[in-house]
PDB file of C-alpha atoms in Angstrom:
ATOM      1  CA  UNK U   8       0.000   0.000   0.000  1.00 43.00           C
ATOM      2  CA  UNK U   9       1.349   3.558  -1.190  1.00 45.00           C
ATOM      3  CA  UNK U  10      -0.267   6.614   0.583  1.00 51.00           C
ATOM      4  CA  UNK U  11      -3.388   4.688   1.091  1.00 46.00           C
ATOM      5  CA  UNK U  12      -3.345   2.871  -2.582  1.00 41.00           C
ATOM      6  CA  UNK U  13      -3.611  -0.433  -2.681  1.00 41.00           C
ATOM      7  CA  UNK U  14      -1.266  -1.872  -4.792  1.00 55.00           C
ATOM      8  CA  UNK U  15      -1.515  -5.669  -6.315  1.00 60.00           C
ATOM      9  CA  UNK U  16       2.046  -7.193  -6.338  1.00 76.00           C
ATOM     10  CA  UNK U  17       0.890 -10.406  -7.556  1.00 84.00           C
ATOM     11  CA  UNK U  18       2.129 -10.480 -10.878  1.00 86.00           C
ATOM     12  CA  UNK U  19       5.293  -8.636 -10.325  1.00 86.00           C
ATOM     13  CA  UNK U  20       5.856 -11.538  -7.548  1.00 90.00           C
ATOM     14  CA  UNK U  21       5.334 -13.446 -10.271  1.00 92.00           C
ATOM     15  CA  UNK U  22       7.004 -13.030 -13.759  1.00 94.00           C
ATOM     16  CA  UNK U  23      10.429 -13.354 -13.898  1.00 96.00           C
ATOM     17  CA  UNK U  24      12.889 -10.600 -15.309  1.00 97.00           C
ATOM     18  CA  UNK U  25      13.989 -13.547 -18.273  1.00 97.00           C
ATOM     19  CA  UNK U  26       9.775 -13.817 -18.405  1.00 97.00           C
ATOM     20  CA  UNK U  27       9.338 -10.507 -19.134  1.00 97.00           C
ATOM     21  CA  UNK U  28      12.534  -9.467 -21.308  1.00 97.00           C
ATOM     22  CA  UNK U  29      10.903 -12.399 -23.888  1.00 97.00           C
ATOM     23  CA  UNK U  30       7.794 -10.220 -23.312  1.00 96.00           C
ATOM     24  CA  UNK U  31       9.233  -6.624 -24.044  1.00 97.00           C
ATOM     25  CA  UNK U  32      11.436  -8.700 -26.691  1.00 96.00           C
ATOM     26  CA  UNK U  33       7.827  -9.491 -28.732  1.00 96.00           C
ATOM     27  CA  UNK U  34       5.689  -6.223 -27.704  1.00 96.00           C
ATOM     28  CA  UNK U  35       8.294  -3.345 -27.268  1.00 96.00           C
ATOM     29  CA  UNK U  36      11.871  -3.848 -29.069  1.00 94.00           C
ATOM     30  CA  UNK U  37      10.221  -4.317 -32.802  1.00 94.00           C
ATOM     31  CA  UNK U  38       8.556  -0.613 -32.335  1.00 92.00           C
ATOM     32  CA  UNK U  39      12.534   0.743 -31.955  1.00 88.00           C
ATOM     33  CA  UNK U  40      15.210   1.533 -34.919  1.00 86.00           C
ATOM     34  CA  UNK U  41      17.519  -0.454 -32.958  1.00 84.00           C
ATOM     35  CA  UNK U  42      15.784  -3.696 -33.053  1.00 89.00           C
ATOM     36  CA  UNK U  43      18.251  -5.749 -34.357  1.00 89.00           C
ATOM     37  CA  UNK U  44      21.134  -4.829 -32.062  1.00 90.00           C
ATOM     38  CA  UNK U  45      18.413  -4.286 -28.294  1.00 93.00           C
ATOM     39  CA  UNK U  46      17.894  -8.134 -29.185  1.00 94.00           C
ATOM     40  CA  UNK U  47      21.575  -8.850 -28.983  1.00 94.00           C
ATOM     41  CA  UNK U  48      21.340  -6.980 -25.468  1.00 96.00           C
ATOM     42  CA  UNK U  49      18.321  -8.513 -24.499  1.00 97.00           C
ATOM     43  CA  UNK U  50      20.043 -12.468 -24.951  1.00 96.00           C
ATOM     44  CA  UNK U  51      22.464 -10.618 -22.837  1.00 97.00           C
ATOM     45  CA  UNK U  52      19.981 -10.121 -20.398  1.00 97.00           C
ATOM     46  CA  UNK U  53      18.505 -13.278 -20.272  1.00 97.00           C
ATOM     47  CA  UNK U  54      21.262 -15.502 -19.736  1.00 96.00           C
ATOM     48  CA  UNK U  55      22.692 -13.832 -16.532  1.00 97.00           C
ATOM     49  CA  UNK U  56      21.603 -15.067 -13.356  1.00 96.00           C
ATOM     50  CA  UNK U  57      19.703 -12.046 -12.129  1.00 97.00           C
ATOM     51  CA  UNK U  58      17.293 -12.986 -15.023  1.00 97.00           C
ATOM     52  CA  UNK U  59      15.527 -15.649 -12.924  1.00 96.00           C
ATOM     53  CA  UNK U  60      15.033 -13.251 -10.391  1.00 96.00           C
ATOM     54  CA  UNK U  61      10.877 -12.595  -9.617  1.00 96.00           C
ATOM     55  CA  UNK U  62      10.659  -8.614 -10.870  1.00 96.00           C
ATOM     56  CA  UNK U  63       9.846  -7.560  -7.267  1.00 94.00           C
ATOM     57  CA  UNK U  64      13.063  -8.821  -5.163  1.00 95.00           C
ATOM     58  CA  UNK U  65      15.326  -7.207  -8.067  1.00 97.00           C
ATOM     59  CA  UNK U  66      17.420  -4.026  -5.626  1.00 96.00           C
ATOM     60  CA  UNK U  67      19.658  -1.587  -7.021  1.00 96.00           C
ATOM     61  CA  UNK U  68      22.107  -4.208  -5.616  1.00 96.00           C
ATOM     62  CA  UNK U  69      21.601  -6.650  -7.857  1.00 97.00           C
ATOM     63  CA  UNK U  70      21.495  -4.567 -10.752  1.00 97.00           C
ATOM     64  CA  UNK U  71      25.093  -3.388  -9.528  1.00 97.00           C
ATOM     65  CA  UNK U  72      26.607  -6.419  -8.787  1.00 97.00           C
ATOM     66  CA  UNK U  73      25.380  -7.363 -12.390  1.00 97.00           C
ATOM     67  CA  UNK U  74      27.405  -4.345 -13.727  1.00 96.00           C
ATOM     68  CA  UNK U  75      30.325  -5.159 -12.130  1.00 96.00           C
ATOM     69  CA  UNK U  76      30.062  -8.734 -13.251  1.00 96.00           C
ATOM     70  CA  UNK U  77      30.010  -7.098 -17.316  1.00 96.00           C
ATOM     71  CA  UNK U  78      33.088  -4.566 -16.269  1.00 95.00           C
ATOM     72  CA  UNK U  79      34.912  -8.000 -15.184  1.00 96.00           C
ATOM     73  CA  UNK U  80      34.543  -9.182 -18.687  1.00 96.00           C
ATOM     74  CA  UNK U  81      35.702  -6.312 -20.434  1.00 94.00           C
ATOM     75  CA  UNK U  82      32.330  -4.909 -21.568  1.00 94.00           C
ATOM     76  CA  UNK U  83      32.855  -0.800 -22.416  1.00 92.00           C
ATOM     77  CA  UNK U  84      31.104   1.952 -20.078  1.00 92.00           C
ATOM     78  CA  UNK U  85      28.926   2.920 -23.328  1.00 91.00           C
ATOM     79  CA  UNK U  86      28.365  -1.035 -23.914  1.00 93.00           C
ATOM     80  CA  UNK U  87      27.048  -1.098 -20.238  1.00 95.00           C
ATOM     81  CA  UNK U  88      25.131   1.656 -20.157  1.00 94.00           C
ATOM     82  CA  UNK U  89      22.701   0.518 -23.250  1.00 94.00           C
ATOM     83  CA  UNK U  90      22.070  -2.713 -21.580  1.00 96.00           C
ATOM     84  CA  UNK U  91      20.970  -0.435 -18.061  1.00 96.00           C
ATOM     85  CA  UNK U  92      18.827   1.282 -20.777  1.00 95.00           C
ATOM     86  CA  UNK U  93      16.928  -1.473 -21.681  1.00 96.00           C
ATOM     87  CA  UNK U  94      16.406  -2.847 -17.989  1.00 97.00           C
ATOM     88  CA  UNK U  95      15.368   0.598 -16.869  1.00 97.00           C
ATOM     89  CA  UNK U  96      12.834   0.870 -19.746  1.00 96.00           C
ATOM     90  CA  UNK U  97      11.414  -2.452 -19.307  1.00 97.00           C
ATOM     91  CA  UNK U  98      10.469  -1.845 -15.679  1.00 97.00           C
ATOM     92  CA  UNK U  99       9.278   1.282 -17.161  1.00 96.00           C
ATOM     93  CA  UNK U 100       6.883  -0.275 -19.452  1.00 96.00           C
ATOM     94  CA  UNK U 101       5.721  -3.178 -16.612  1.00 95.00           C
ATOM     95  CA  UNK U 102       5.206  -0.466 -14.444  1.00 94.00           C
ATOM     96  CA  UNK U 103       2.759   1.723 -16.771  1.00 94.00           C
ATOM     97  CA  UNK U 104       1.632  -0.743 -19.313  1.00 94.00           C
ATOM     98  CA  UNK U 105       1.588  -4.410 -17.470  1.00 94.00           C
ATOM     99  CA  UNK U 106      -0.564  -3.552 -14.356  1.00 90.00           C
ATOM    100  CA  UNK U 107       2.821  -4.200 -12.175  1.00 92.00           C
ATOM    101  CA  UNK U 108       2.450  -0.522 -10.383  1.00 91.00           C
ATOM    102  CA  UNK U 109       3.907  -1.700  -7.406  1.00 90.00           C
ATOM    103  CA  UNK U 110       7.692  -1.671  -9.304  1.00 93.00           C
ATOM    104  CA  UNK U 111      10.329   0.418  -8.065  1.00 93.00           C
ATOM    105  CA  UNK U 112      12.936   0.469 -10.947  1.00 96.00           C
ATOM    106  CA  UNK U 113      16.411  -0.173  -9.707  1.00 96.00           C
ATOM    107  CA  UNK U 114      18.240   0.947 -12.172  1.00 96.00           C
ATOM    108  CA  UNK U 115      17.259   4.332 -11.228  1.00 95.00           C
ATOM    109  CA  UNK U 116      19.379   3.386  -7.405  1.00 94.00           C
ATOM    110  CA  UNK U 117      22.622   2.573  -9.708  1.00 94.00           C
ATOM    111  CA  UNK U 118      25.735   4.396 -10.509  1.00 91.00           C
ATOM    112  CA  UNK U 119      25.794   4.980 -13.907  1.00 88.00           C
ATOM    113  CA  UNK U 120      29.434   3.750 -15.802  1.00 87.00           C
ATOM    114  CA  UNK U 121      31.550   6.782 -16.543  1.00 85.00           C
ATOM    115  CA  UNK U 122      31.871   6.720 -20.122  1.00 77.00           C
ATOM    116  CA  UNK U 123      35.754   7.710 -21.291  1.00 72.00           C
ATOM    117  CA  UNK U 124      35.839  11.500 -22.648  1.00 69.00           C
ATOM    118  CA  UNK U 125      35.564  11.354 -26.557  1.00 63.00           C
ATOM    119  CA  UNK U 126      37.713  11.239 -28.981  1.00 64.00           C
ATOM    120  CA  UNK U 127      38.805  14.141 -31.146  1.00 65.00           C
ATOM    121  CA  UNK U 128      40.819  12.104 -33.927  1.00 71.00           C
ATOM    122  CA  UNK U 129      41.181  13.956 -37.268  1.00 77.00           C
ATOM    123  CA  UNK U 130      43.253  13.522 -41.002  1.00 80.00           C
ATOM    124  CA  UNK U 131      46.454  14.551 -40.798  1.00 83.00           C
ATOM    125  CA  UNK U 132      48.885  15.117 -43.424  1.00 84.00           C
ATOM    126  CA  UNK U 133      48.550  12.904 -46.279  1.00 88.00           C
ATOM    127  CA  UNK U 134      45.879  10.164 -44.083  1.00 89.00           C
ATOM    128  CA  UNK U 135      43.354  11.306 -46.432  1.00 87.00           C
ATOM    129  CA  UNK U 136      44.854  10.522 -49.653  1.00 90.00           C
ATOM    130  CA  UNK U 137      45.857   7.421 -48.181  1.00 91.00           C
ATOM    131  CA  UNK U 138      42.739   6.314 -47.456  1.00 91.00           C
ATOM    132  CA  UNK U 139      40.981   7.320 -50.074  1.00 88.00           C
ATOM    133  CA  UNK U 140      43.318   5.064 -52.204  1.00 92.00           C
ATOM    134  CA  UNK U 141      42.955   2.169 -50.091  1.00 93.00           C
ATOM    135  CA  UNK U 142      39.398   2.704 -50.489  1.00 90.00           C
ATOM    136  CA  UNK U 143      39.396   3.286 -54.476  1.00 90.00           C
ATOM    137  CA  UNK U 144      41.810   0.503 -54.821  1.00 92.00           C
ATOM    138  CA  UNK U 145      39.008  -2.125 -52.774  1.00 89.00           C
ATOM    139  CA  UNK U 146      35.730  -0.526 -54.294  1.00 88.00           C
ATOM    140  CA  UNK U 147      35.558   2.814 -56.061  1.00 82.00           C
ATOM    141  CA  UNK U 148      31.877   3.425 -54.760  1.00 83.00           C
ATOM    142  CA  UNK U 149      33.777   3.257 -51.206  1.00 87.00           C
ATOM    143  CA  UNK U 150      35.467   6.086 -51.715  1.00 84.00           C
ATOM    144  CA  UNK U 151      32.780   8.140 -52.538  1.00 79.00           C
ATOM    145  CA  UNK U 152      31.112   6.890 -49.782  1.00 83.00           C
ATOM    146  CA  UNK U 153      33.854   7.227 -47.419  1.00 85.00           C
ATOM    147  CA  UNK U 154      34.205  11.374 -49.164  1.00 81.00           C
ATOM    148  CA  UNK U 155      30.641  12.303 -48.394  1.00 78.00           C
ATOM    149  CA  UNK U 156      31.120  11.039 -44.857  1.00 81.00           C
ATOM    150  CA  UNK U 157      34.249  13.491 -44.613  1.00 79.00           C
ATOM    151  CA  UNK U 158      32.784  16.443 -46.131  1.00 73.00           C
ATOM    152  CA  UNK U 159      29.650  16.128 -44.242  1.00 73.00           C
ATOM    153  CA  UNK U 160      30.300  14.226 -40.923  1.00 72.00           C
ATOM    154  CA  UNK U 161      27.464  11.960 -41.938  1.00 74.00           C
ATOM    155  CA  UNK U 162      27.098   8.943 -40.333  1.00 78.00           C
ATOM    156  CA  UNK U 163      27.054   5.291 -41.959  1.00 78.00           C
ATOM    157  CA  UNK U 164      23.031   5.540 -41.515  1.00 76.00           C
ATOM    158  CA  UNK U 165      22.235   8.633 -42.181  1.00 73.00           C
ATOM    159  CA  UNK U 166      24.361   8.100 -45.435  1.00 73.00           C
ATOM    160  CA  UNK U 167      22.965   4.976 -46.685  1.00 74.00           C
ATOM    161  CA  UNK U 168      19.764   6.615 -46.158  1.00 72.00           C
ATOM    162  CA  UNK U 169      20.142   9.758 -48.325  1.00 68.00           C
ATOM    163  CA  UNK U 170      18.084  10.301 -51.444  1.00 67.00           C
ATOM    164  CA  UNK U 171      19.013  12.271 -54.517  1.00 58.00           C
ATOM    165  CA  UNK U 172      16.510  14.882 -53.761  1.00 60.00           C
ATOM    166  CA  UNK U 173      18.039  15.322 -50.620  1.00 56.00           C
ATOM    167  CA  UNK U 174      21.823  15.413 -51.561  1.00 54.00           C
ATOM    168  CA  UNK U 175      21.130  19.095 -52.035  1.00 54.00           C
ATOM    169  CA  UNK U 176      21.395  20.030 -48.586  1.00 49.00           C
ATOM    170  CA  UNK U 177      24.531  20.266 -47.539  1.00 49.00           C
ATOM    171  CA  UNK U 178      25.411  22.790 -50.069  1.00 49.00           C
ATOM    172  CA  UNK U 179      22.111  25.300 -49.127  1.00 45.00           C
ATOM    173  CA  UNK U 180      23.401  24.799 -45.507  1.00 44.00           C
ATOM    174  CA  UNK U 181      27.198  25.053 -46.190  1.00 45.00           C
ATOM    175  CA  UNK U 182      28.995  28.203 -44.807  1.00 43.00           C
ATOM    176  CA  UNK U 183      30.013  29.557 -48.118  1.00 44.00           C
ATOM    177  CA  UNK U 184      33.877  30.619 -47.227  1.00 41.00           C
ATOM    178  CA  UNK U 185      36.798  30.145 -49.546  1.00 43.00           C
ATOM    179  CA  UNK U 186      37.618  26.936 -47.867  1.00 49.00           C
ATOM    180  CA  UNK U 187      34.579  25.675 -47.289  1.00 52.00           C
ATOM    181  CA  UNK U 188      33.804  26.171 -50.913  1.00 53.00           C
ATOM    182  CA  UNK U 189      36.981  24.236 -51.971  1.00 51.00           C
ATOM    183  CA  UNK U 190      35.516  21.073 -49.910  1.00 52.00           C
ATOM    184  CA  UNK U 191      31.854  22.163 -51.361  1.00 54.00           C
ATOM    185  CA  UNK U 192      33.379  20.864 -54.331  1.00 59.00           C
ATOM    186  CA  UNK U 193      34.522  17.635 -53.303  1.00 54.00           C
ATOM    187  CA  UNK U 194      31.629  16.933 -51.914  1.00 55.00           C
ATOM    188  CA  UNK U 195      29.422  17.579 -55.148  1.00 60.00           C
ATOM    189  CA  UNK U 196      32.489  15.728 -56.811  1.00 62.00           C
ATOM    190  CA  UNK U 197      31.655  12.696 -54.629  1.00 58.00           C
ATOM    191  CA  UNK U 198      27.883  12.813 -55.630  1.00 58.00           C
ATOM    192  CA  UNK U 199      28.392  13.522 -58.875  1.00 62.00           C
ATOM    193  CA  UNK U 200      30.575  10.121 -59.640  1.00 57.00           C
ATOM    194  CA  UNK U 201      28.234   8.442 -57.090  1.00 56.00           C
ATOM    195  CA  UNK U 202      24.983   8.894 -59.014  1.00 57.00           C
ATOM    196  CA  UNK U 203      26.804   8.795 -62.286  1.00 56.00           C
ATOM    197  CA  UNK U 204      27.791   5.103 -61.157  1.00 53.00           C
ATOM    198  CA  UNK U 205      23.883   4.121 -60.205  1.00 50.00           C
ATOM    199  CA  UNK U 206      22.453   5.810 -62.739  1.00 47.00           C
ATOM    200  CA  UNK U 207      24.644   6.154 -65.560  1.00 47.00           C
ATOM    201  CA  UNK U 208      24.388  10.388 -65.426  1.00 44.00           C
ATOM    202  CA  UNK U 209      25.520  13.066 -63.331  1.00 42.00           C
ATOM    203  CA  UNK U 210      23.147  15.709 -62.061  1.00 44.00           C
ATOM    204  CA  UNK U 211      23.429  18.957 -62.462  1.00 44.00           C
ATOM    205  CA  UNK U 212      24.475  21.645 -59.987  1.00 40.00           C
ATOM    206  CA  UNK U 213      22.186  23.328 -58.017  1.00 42.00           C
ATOM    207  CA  UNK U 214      20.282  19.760 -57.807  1.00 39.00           C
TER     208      UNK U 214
END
């Protein structure tokens, strides 16, 4: 009983974290971009020995001697902290979607990893060149690739999922300064030979 609610525990006494990580696995994960890779996590999850824990007795301790159990086998901070993510969403979701409003969510009690300050790792001298070689002499649709994801800092997905329509962009958003203008060019270079290569033409600039 909460400030005079009464609260049923039953089924949180009742379904096991591995019970309901095959549950959010079915009714939650497939709604999410990142699918493929929370079900990776999620086998993670299951096969860990606070998985046949009853959702109710789970503590903040548990979760953390859990975490220190992934640090012992070399798991990053960034690694750790999506697989926290999931936990602390799926006691989310029993809490305000499964009738188990009783929950406390102990991932919420838990030190967070400290993730490592990021890396600031650019080309230097002749890198570029070099690896636009390497890339032309493997597959000269790489190097495209690999140019448009220098020009732009694009991502791999955000990349694969451009459009010609779209490729217009950068340049309407591009700072128009000498040097920027000089790596304006590669970049329309870069889309130019790309689409050339799909489609057999260039388009023209100011697509």
């Amino acid at each position: 009983m909460v400030r005079g609610i009464w609260r049923n525990r039953v089924e949180a006494e009742s379904t096991t974290l591995r019970e309901a990580l095959e549950r959010y696995l079915v009714e939650v994960s497939p709604l999410k971009k990142s699918h493929k890779q929370e079900s990776y996590r999620i086998t993670d999850w299951k096969q860990r020995p606070i998985a046949q824990r009853y959702l109710a007795s789970i503590r903040g301790k548990d979760v953390a001697d859990t975490v220190r159990e992934m640090q012992s086998e070399g798991k990053s901070a960034n690694t750790i902290s999506l697989h926290l993510a999931i936990l602390s969403h799926l006691f989310t979701i029993a809490r305000k979607e499964w009738g188990m409003e009783s929950l406390v969510n102990p991932v919420e009690l838990v030190r967070k990893p400290k993730k490592p300050q990021g890396r600031d790792r650019r080309l230097v001298d002749d890198e570029e060149q070099r690896l636009l070689d390497a890339c032309r002499a493997t597959n000269p649709e790489l190097a495209h690739i690999v140019t448009i994801a220098i020009e732009t800092a694009m991502r791999q997905g955000e990349i694969i999922g451009m459009t010609w329509d779209l490729s217009g962009g950068f340049e309407k958003t591009h700072c128009h300064t000498v040097n920027h203008q000089k790596r304006l060019e590669t970049y329309r270079t870069a889309i130019q030979h790309s689409r050339r290569h799909t489609t057999g033409h260039a388009p023209p600039y100011g697509w």
